[in-house]
PDB file of C-alpha atoms and ligand atoms in Angstrom:
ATOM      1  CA  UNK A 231     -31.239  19.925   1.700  1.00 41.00           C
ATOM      2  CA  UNK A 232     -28.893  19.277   4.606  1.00 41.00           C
ATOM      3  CA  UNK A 233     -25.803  21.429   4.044  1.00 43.00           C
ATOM      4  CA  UNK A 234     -24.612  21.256   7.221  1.00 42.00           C
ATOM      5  CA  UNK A 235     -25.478  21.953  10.769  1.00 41.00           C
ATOM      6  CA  UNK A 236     -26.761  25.289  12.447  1.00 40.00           C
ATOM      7  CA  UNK A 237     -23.188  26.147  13.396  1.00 42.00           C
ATOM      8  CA  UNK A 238     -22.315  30.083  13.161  1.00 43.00           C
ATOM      9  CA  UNK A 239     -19.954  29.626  10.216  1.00 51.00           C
ATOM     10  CA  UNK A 240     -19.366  31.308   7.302  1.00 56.00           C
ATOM     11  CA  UNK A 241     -19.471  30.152   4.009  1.00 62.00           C
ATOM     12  CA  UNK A 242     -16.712  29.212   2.484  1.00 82.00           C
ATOM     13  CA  UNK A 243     -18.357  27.468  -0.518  1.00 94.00           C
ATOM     14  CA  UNK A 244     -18.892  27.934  -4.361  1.00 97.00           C
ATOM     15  CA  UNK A 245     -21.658  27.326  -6.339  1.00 98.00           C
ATOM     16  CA  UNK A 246     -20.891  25.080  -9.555  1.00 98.00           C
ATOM     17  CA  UNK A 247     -22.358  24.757 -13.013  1.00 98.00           C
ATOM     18  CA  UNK A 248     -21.398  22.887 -15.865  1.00 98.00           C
ATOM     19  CA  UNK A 249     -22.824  24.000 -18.761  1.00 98.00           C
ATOM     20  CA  UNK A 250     -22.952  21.377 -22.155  1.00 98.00           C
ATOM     21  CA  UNK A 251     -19.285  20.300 -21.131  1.00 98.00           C
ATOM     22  CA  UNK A 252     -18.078  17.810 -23.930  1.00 98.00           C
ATOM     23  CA  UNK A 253     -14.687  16.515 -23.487  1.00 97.00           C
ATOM     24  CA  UNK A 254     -12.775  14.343 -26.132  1.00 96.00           C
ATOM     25  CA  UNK A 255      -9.452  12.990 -26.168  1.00 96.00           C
ATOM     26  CA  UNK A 256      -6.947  11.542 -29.054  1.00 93.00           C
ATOM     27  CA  UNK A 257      -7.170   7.728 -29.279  1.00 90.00           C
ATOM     28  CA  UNK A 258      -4.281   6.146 -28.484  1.00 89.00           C
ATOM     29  CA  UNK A 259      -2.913   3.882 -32.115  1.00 86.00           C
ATOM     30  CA  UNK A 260      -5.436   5.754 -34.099  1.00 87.00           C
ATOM     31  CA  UNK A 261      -4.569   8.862 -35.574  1.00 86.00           C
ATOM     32  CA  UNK A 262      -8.009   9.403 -36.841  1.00 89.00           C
ATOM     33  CA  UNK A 263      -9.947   8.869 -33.993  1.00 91.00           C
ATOM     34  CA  UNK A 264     -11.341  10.798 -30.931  1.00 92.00           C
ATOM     35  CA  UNK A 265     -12.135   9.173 -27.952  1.00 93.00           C
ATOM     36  CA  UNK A 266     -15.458  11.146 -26.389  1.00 95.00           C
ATOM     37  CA  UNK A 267     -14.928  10.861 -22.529  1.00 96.00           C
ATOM     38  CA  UNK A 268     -17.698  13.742 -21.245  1.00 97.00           C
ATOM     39  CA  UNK A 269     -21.003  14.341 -23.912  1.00 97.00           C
ATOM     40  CA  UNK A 270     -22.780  17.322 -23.318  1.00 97.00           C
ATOM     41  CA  UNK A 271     -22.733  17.688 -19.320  1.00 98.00           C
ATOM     42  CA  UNK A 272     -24.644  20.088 -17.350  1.00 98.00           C
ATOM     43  CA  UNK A 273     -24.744  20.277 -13.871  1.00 98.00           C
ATOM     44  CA  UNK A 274     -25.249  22.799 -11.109  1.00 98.00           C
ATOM     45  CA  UNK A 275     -23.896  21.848  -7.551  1.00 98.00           C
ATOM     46  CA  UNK A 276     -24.799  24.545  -4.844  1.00 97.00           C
ATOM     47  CA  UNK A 277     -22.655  26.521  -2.497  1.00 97.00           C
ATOM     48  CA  UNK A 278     -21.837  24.309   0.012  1.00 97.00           C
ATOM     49  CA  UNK A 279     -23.144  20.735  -1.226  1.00 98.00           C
ATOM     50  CA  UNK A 280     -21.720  17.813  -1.293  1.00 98.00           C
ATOM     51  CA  UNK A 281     -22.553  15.666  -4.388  1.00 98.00           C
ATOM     52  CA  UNK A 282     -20.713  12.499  -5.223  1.00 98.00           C
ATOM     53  CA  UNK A 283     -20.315  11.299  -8.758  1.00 97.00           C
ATOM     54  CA  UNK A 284     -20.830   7.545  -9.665  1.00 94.00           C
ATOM     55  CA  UNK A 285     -20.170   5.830 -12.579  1.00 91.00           C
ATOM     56  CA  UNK A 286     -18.331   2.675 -14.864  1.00 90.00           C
ATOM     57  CA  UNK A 287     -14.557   3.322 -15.143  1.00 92.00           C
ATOM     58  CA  UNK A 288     -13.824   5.166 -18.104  1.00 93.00           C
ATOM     59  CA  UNK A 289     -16.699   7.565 -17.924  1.00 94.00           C
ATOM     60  CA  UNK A 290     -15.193  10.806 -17.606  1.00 96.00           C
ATOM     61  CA  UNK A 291     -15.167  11.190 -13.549  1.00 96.00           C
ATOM     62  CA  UNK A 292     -11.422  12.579 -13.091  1.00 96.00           C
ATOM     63  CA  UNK A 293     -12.034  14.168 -16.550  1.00 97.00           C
ATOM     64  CA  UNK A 294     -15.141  16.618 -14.799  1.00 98.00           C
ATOM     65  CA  UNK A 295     -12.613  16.928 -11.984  1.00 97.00           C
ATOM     66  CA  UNK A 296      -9.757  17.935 -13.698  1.00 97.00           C
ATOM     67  CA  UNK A 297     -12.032  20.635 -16.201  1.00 98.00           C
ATOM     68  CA  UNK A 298     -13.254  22.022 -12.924  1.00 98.00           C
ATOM     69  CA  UNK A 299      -9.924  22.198 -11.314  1.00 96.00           C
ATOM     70  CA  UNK A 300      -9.109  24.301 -14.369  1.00 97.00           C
ATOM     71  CA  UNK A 301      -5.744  21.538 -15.305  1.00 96.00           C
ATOM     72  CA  UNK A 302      -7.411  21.081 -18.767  1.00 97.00           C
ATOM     73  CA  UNK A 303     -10.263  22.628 -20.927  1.00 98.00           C
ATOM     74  CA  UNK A 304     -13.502  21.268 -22.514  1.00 98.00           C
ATOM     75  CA  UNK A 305     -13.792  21.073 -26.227  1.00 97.00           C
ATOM     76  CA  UNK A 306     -17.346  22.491 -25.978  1.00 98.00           C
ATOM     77  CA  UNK A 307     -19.473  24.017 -23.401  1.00 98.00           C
ATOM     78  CA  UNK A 308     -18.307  26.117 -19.857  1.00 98.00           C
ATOM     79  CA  UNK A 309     -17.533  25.501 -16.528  1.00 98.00           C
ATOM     80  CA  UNK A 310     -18.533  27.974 -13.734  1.00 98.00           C
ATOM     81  CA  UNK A 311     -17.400  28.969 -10.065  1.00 98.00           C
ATOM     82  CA  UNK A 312     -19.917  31.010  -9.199  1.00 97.00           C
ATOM     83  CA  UNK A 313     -20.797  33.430 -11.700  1.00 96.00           C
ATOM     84  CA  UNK A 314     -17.068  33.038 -12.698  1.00 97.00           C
ATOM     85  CA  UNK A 315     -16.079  31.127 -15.661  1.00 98.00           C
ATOM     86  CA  UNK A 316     -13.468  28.377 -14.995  1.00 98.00           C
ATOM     87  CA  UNK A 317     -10.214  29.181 -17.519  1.00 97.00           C
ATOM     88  CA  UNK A 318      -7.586  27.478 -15.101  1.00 96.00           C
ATOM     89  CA  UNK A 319      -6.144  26.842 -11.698  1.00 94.00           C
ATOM     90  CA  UNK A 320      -6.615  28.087  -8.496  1.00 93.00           C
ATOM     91  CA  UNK A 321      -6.053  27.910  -4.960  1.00 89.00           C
ATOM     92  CA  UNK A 322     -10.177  28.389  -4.926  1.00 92.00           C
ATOM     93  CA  UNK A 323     -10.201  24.573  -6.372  1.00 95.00           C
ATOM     94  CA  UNK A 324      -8.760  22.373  -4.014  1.00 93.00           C
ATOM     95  CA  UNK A 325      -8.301  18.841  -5.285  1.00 93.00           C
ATOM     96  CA  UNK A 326      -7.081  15.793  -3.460  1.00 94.00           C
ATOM     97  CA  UNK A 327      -6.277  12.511  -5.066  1.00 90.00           C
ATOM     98  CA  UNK A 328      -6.389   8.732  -4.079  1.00 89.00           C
ATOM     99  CA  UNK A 329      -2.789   9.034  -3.616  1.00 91.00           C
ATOM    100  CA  UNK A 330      -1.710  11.519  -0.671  1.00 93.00           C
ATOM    101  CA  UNK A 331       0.941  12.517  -2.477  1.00 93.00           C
ATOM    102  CA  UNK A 332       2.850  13.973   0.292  1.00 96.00           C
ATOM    103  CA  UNK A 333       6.507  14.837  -0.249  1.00 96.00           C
ATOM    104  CA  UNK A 334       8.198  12.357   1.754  1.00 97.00           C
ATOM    105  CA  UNK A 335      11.227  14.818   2.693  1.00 97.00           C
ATOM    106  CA  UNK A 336       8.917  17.192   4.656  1.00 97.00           C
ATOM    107  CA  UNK A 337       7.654  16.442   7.745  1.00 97.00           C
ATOM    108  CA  UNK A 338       3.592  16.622   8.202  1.00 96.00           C
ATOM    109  CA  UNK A 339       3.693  20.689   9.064  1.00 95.00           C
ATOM    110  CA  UNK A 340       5.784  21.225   5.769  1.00 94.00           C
ATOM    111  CA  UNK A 341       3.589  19.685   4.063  1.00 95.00           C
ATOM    112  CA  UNK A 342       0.465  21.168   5.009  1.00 93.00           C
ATOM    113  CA  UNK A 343       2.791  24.070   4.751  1.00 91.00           C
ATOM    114  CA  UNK A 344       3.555  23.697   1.165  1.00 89.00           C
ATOM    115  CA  UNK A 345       0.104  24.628  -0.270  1.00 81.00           C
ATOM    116  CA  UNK A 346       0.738  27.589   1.050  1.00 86.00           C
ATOM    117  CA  UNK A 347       4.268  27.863   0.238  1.00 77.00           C
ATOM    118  CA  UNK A 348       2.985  27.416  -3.752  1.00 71.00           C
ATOM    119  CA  UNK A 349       1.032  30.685  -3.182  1.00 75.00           C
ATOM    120  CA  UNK A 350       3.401  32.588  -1.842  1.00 79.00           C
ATOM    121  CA  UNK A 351       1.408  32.991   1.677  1.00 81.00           C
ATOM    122  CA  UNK A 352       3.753  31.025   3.740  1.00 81.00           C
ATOM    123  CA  UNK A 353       4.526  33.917   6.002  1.00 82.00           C
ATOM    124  CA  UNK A 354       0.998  35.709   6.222  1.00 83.00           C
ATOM    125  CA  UNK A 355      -0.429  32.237   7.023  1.00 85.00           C
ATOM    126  CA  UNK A 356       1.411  30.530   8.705  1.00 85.00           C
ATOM    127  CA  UNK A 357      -0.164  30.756  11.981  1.00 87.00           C
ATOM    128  CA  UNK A 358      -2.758  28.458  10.818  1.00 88.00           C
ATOM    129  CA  UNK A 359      -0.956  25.260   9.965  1.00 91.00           C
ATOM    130  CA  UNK A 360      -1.160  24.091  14.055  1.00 90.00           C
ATOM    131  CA  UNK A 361      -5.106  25.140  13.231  1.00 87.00           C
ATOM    132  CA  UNK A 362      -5.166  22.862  10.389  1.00 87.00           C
ATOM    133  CA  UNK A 363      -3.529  20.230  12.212  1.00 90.00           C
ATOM    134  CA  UNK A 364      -5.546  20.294  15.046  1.00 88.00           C
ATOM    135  CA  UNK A 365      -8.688  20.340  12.801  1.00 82.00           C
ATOM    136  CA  UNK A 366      -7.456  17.162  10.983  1.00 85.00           C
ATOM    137  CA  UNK A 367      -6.225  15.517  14.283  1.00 87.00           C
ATOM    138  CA  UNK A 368      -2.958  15.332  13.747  1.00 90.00           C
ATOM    139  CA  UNK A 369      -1.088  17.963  16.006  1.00 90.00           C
ATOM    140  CA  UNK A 370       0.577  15.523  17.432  1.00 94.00           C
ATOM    141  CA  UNK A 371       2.453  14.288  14.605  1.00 96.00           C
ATOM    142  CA  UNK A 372       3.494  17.814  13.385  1.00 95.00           C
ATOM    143  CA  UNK A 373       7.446  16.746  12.800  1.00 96.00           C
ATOM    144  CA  UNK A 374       6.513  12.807  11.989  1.00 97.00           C
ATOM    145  CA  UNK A 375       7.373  12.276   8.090  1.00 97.00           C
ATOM    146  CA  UNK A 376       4.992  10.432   5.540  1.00 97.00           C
ATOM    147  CA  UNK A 377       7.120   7.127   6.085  1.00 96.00           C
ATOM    148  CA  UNK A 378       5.829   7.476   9.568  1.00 95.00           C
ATOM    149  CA  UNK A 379       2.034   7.656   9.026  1.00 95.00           C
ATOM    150  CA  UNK A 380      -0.686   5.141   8.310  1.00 93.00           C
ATOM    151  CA  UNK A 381      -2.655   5.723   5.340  1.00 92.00           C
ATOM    152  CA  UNK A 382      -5.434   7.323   6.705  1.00 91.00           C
ATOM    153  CA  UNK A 383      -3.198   9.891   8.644  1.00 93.00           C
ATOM    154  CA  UNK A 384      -1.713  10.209   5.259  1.00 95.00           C
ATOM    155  CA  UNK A 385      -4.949  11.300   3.729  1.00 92.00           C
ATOM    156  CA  UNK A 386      -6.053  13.630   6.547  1.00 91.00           C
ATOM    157  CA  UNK A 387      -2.784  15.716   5.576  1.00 94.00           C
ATOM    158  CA  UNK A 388      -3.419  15.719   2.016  1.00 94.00           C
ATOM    159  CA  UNK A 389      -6.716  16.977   2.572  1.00 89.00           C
ATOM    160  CA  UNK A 390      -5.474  19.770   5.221  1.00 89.00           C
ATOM    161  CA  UNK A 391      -2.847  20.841   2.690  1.00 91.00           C
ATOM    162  CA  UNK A 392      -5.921  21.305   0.331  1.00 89.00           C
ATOM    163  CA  UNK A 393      -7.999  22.842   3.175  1.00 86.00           C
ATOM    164  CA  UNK A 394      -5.460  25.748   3.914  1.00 87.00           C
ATOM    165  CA  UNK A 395      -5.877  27.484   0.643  1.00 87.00           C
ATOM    166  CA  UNK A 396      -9.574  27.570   2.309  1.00 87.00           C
ATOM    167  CA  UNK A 397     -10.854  26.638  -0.651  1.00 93.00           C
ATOM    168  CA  UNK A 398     -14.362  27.421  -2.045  1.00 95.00           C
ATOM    169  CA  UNK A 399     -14.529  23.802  -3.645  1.00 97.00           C
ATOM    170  CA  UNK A 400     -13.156  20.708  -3.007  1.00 96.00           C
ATOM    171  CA  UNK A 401     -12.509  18.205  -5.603  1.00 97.00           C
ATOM    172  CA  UNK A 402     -12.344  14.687  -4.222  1.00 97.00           C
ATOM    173  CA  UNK A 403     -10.682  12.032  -6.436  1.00 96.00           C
ATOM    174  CA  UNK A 404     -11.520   8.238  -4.801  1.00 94.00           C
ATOM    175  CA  UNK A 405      -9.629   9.729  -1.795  1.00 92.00           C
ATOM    176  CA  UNK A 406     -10.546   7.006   0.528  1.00 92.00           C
ATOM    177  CA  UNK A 407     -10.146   4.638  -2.053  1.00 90.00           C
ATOM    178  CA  UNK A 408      -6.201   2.811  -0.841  1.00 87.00           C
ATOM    179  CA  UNK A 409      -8.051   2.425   2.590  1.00 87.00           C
ATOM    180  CA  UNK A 410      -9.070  -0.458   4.234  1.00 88.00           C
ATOM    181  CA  UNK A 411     -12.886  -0.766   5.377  1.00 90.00           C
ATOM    182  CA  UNK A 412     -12.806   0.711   8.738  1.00 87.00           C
ATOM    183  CA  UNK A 413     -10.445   3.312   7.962  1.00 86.00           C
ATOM    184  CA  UNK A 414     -12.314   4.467   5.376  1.00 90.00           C
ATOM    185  CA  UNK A 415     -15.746   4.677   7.248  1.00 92.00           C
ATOM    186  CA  UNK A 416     -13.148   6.964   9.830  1.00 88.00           C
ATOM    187  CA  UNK A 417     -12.554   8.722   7.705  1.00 88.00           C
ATOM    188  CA  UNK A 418     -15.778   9.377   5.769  1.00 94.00           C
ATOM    189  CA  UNK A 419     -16.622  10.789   9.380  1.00 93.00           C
ATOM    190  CA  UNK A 420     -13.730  12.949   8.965  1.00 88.00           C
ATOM    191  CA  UNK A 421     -14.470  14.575   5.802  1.00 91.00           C
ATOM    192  CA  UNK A 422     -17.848  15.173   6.876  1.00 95.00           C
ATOM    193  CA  UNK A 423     -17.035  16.943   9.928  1.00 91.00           C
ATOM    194  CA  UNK A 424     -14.587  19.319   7.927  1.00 87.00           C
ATOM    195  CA  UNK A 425     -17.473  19.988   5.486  1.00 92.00           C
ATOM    196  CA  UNK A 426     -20.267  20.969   8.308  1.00 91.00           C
ATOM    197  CA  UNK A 427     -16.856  22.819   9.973  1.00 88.00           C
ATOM    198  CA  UNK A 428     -15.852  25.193   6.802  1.00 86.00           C
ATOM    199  CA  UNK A 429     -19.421  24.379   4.513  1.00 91.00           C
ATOM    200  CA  UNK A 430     -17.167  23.855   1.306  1.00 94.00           C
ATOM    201  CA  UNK A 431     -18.727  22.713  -1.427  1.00 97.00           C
ATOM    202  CA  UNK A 432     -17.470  19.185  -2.438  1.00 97.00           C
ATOM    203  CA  UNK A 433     -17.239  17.400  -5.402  1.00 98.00           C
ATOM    204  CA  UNK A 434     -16.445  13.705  -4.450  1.00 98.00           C
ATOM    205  CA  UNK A 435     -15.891  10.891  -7.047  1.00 97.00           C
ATOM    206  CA  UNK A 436     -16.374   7.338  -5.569  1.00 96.00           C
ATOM    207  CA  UNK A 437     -16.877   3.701  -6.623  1.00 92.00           C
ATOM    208  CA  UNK A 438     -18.472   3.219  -3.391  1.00 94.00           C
ATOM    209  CA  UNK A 439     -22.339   3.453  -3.402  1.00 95.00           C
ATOM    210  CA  UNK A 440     -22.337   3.200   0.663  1.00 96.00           C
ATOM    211  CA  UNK A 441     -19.925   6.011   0.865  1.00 97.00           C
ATOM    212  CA  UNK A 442     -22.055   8.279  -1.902  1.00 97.00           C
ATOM    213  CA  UNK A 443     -24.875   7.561   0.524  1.00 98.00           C
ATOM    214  CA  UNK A 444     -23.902   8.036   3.566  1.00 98.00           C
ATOM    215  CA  UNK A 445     -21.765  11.626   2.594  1.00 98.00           C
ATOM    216  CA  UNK A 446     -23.839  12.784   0.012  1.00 98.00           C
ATOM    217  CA  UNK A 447     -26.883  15.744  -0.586  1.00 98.00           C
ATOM    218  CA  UNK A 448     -27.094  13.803  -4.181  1.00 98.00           C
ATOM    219  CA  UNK A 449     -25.748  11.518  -5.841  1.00 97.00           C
ATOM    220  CA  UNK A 450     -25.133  12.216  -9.892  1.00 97.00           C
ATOM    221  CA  UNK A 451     -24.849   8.766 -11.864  1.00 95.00           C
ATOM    222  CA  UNK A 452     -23.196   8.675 -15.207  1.00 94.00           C
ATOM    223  CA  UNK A 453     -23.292   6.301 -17.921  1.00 91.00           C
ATOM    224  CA  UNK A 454     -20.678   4.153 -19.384  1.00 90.00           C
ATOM    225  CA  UNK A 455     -18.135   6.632 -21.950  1.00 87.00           C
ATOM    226  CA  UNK A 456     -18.899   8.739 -23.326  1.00 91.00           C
ATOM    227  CA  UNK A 457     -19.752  10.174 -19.895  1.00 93.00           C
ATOM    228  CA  UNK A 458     -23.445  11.816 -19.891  1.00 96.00           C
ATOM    229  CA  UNK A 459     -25.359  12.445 -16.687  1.00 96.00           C
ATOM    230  CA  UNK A 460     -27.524   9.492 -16.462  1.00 92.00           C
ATOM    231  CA  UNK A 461     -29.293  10.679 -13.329  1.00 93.00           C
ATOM    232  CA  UNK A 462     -28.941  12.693 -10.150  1.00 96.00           C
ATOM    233  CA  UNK A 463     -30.401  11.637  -6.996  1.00 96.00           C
ATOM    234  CA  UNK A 464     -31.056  13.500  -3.817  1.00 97.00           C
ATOM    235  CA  UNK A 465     -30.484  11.933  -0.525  1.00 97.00           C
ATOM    236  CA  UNK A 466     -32.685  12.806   2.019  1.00 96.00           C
ATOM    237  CA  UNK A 467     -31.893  10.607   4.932  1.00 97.00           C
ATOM    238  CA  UNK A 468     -31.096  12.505   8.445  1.00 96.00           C
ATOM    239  CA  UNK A 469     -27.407  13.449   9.484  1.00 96.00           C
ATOM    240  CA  UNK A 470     -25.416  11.589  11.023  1.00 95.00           C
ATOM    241  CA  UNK A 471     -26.954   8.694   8.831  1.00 97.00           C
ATOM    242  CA  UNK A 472     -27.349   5.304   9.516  1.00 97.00           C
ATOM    243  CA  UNK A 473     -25.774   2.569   7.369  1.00 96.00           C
ATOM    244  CA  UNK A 474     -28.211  -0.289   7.742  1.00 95.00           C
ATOM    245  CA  UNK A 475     -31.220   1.670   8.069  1.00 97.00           C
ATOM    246  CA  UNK A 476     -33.799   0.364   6.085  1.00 97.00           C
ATOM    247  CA  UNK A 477     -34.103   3.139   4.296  1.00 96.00           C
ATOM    248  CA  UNK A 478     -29.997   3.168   3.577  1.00 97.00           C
ATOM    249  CA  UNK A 479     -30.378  -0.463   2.211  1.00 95.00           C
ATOM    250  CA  UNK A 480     -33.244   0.327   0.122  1.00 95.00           C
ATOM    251  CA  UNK A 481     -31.704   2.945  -1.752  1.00 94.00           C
ATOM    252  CA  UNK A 482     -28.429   1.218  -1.529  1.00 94.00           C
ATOM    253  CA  UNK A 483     -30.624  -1.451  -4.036  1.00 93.00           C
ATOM    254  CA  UNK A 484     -31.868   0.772  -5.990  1.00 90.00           C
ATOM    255  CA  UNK A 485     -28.792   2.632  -7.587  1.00 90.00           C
ATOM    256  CA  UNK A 486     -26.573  -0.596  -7.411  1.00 89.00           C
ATOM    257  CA  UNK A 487     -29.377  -1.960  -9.898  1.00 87.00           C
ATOM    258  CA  UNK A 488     -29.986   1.623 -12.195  1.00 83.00           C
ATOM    259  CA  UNK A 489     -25.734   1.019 -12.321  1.00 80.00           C
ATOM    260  CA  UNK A 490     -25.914  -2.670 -13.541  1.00 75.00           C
ATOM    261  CA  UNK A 491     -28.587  -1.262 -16.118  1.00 61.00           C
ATOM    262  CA  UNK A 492     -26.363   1.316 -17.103  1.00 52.00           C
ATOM    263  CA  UNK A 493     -23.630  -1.258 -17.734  1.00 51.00           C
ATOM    264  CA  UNK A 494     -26.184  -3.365 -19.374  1.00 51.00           C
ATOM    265  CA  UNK A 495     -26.951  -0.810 -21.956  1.00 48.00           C
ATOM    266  CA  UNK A 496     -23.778  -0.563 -23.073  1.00 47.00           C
ATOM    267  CA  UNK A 497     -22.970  -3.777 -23.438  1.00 45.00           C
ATOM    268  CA  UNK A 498     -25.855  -4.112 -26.284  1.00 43.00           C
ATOM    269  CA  UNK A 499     -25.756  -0.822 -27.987  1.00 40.00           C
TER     270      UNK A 499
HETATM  271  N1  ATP B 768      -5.011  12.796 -21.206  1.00 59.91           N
HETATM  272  C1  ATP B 768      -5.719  11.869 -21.835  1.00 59.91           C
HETATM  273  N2  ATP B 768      -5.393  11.455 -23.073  1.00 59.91           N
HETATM  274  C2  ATP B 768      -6.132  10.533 -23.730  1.00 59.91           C
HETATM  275  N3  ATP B 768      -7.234   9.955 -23.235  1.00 59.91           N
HETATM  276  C3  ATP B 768      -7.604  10.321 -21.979  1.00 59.91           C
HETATM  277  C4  ATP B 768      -6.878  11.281 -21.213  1.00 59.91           C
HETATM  278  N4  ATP B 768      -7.500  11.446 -20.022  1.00 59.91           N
HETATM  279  C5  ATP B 768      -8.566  10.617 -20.044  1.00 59.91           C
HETATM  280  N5  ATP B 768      -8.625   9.950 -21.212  1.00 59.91           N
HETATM  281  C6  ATP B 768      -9.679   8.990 -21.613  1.00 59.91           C
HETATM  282  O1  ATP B 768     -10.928   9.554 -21.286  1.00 59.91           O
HETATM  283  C7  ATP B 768     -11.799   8.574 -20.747  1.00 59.91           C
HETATM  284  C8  ATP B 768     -12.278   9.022 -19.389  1.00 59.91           C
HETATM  285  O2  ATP B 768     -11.188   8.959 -18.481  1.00 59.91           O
HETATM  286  P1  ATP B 768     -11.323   9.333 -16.938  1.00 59.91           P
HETATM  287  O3  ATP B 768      -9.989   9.182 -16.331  1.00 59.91           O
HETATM  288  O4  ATP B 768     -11.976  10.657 -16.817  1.00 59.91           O
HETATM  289  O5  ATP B 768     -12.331   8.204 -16.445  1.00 59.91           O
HETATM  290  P2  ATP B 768     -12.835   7.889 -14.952  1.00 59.91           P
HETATM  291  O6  ATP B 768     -14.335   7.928 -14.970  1.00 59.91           O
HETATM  292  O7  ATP B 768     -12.161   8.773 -13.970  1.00 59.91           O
HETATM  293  O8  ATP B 768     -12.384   6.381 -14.761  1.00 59.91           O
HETATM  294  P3  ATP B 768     -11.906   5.616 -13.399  1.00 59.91           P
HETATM  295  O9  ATP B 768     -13.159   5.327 -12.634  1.00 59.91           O
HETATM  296  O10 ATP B 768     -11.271   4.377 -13.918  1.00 59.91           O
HETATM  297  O11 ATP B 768     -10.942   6.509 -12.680  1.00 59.91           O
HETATM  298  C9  ATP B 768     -11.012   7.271 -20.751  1.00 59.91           C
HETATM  299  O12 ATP B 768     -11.341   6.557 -21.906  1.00 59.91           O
HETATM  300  C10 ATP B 768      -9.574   7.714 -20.795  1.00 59.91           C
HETATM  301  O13 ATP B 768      -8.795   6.761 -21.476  1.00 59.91           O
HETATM  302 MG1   MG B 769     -10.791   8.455 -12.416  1.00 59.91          MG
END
C-alpha cells in the first residue's frame, strides 16, 4: 500500500473501523416509516490511508461521514478512532464540505484562524496559521476576503482551517465537487501533497471515478440505499499516477460498469 512517500514525518493519522453501522432515518409524510440509509457497515481504513467512497445518491455517503465526524449516532453497530469509540465531535475529525463555507467577514488568516479560535487555541497556535498558509499556497492572500478568491483558493482555505486542528482524520465531502475540470485535477494534486505532507488518514466521498482513482489506496463502492458496502477495491497503480495509462482506463471500465450493475439491481429488485 502506498501511504505516502519516504519523507521523515510523523504520523498524524487514525486508524478507522466501522463496525455493523446501520443508520435509519424518519420518512418524510409517513409517520410509520423508516427510511434505512446505512445496513450493517463494516469497514476498517488504516492510519494514514486514503480511501474514497463511491456510490448512487442516496446511499448513505455523508451519512458514514457525518457518524464518523461524531454530528449524529448509528442506530446499531460502533464507530472507532483508533481503539477509541466515536460518541461525538472533535477537533481529531476534520471534515470539509463541497461548500467552503468560509465566513465572508474574515479575511483568509481569520478564517483559517477560526478553527482554532472554536478550540480555544487561538493564542498557543497561532504561530502556525502563516505555516498553514504557506502549505496551502496562499500566503499571499492572507488579508484577501472570500469575495476575493476563486473557488479553488476557496477550498484550499477550507481545507487549511480543517488542517490546523492537525487532525488525525479527514473527512472529505465532494470537496472538489463546485470546481471546474482543471481546477479540480489542481487541486486533487493539492490534497495529495497535504496527505504525503502530514500522512492523515482521509476519508473522501466522490462521484468522480477518475478522481477515486487517481487519489485513492482503495476505493469502497456502495450500493443503491440502503447503503451496504458493495465492494472495496485496492488501487495499486504507482504515485504520482497517470490518468490515461492503460492501466487507469482499464480500471476506470471496470468500476464505471460494477456501478451501472449496482444501479441495475436496484432498479429490478
Ligand atoms: N437528517 C435526515 N433526516 C431524514 N432523512 C435523512 C437525513 N439525512 C439523510 N437522510 C436520508 O438518508 C439517505 C442517505 O442520505 P445521504 O445524504 O447520506 O446520501 P448520500 O450518499 O450522501 O447522497 P448524495 O450522493 O446525493 O450526497 C437519503 O435517503 C436521505 O434522504
Ligand atoms: Mg452526500
Amino acid at each position: 500500500m502506498v501511504t505516502s512517500s519516504a519523507q521523515t514525518v510523523a504520523t498524524e493519522g487514525a486508524s478507522l473501523r466501522f463496525a455493523g453501522v446501520s443508520k435509519d432515518f424518519p420518512t418524510p409524510d409517513n409517520v410509520e416509516a423508516r427510511t434505512v440509509a446505512l445496513d450493517n457497515v463494516s469497514l476498517s481504513i488504516a492510519a494514514g490511508e486514503l480511501v474514497s467512497l463511491v456510490g448512487p445518491s442516496g446511499c448513505g455517503k455523508s451519512t458514514l461521514l457525518r457518524l464518523t465526524a461524531g454530528l449524529d449516532t448509528p442506530n446499531s453497530g460502533e464507530l472507532y478512532i483508533g481503539t477509541e469509540m466515536i460518541t461525538g465531535p472533535s477537533a481529531e475529525r476534520g471534515l470539509v464540505f463541497q461548500d467552503p463555507n468560509l465566513f465572508p467577514w474574515l479575511t483568509v488568516r481569520h478564517n483559517i484562524e477560526s478553527g482554532l479560535v472554536a478550540r480555544g487555541k487561538l493564542h498557543e497556535k497561532r504561530h502556525e496559521v502563516a505555516e498553514f498558509m504557506r502549505l496551502v499556497g496562499l500566503e499571499t492572500f492572507a488579508n484577501a476576503y472570500p469575495h476575493h478568491l476563486s473557488g479553488g483558493m476557496a477550498q484550499r482555505v477550507a481545507l487549511a482551517r480543517a488542517l490546523i486542528n492537525h487532525p488525525k482524520v479527514l473527512l472529505l465531502d465532494e470537496p472538489l465537487g463546485a470546481l471546474d475540470a482543471f481546477t479540480r485535477m489542481r487541486m486533487q494534486d493539492e490534497v495529495l501533497r497535504l496527505w504525503q505532507a502530514r500522512n492523515t488518514t482521509m476519508l473522501l466521498v466522490t462521484h468522480d471515478i477518475d478522481e477515486a482513482i487517481y487519489m485513492s489506496d482503495r476505493i469502497v463502492i456502495m450500493t443503491p440505499r440502503p447503503g451496504r458496502i458493495e465492494r472495496t477495491i485496492p488501487i495499486t497503480l504507482e504515485r504520482p499516477r497517470q490518468r490515461n495509462s492503460p492501466e487507469f482506463l482499464r480500471l476506470r471500465g471496470e468500476i464505471l460498469e460494477m456501478l451501472h450493475f449496482a444501479g441495475a439491481e436496484k432498479a429490478t429488485a
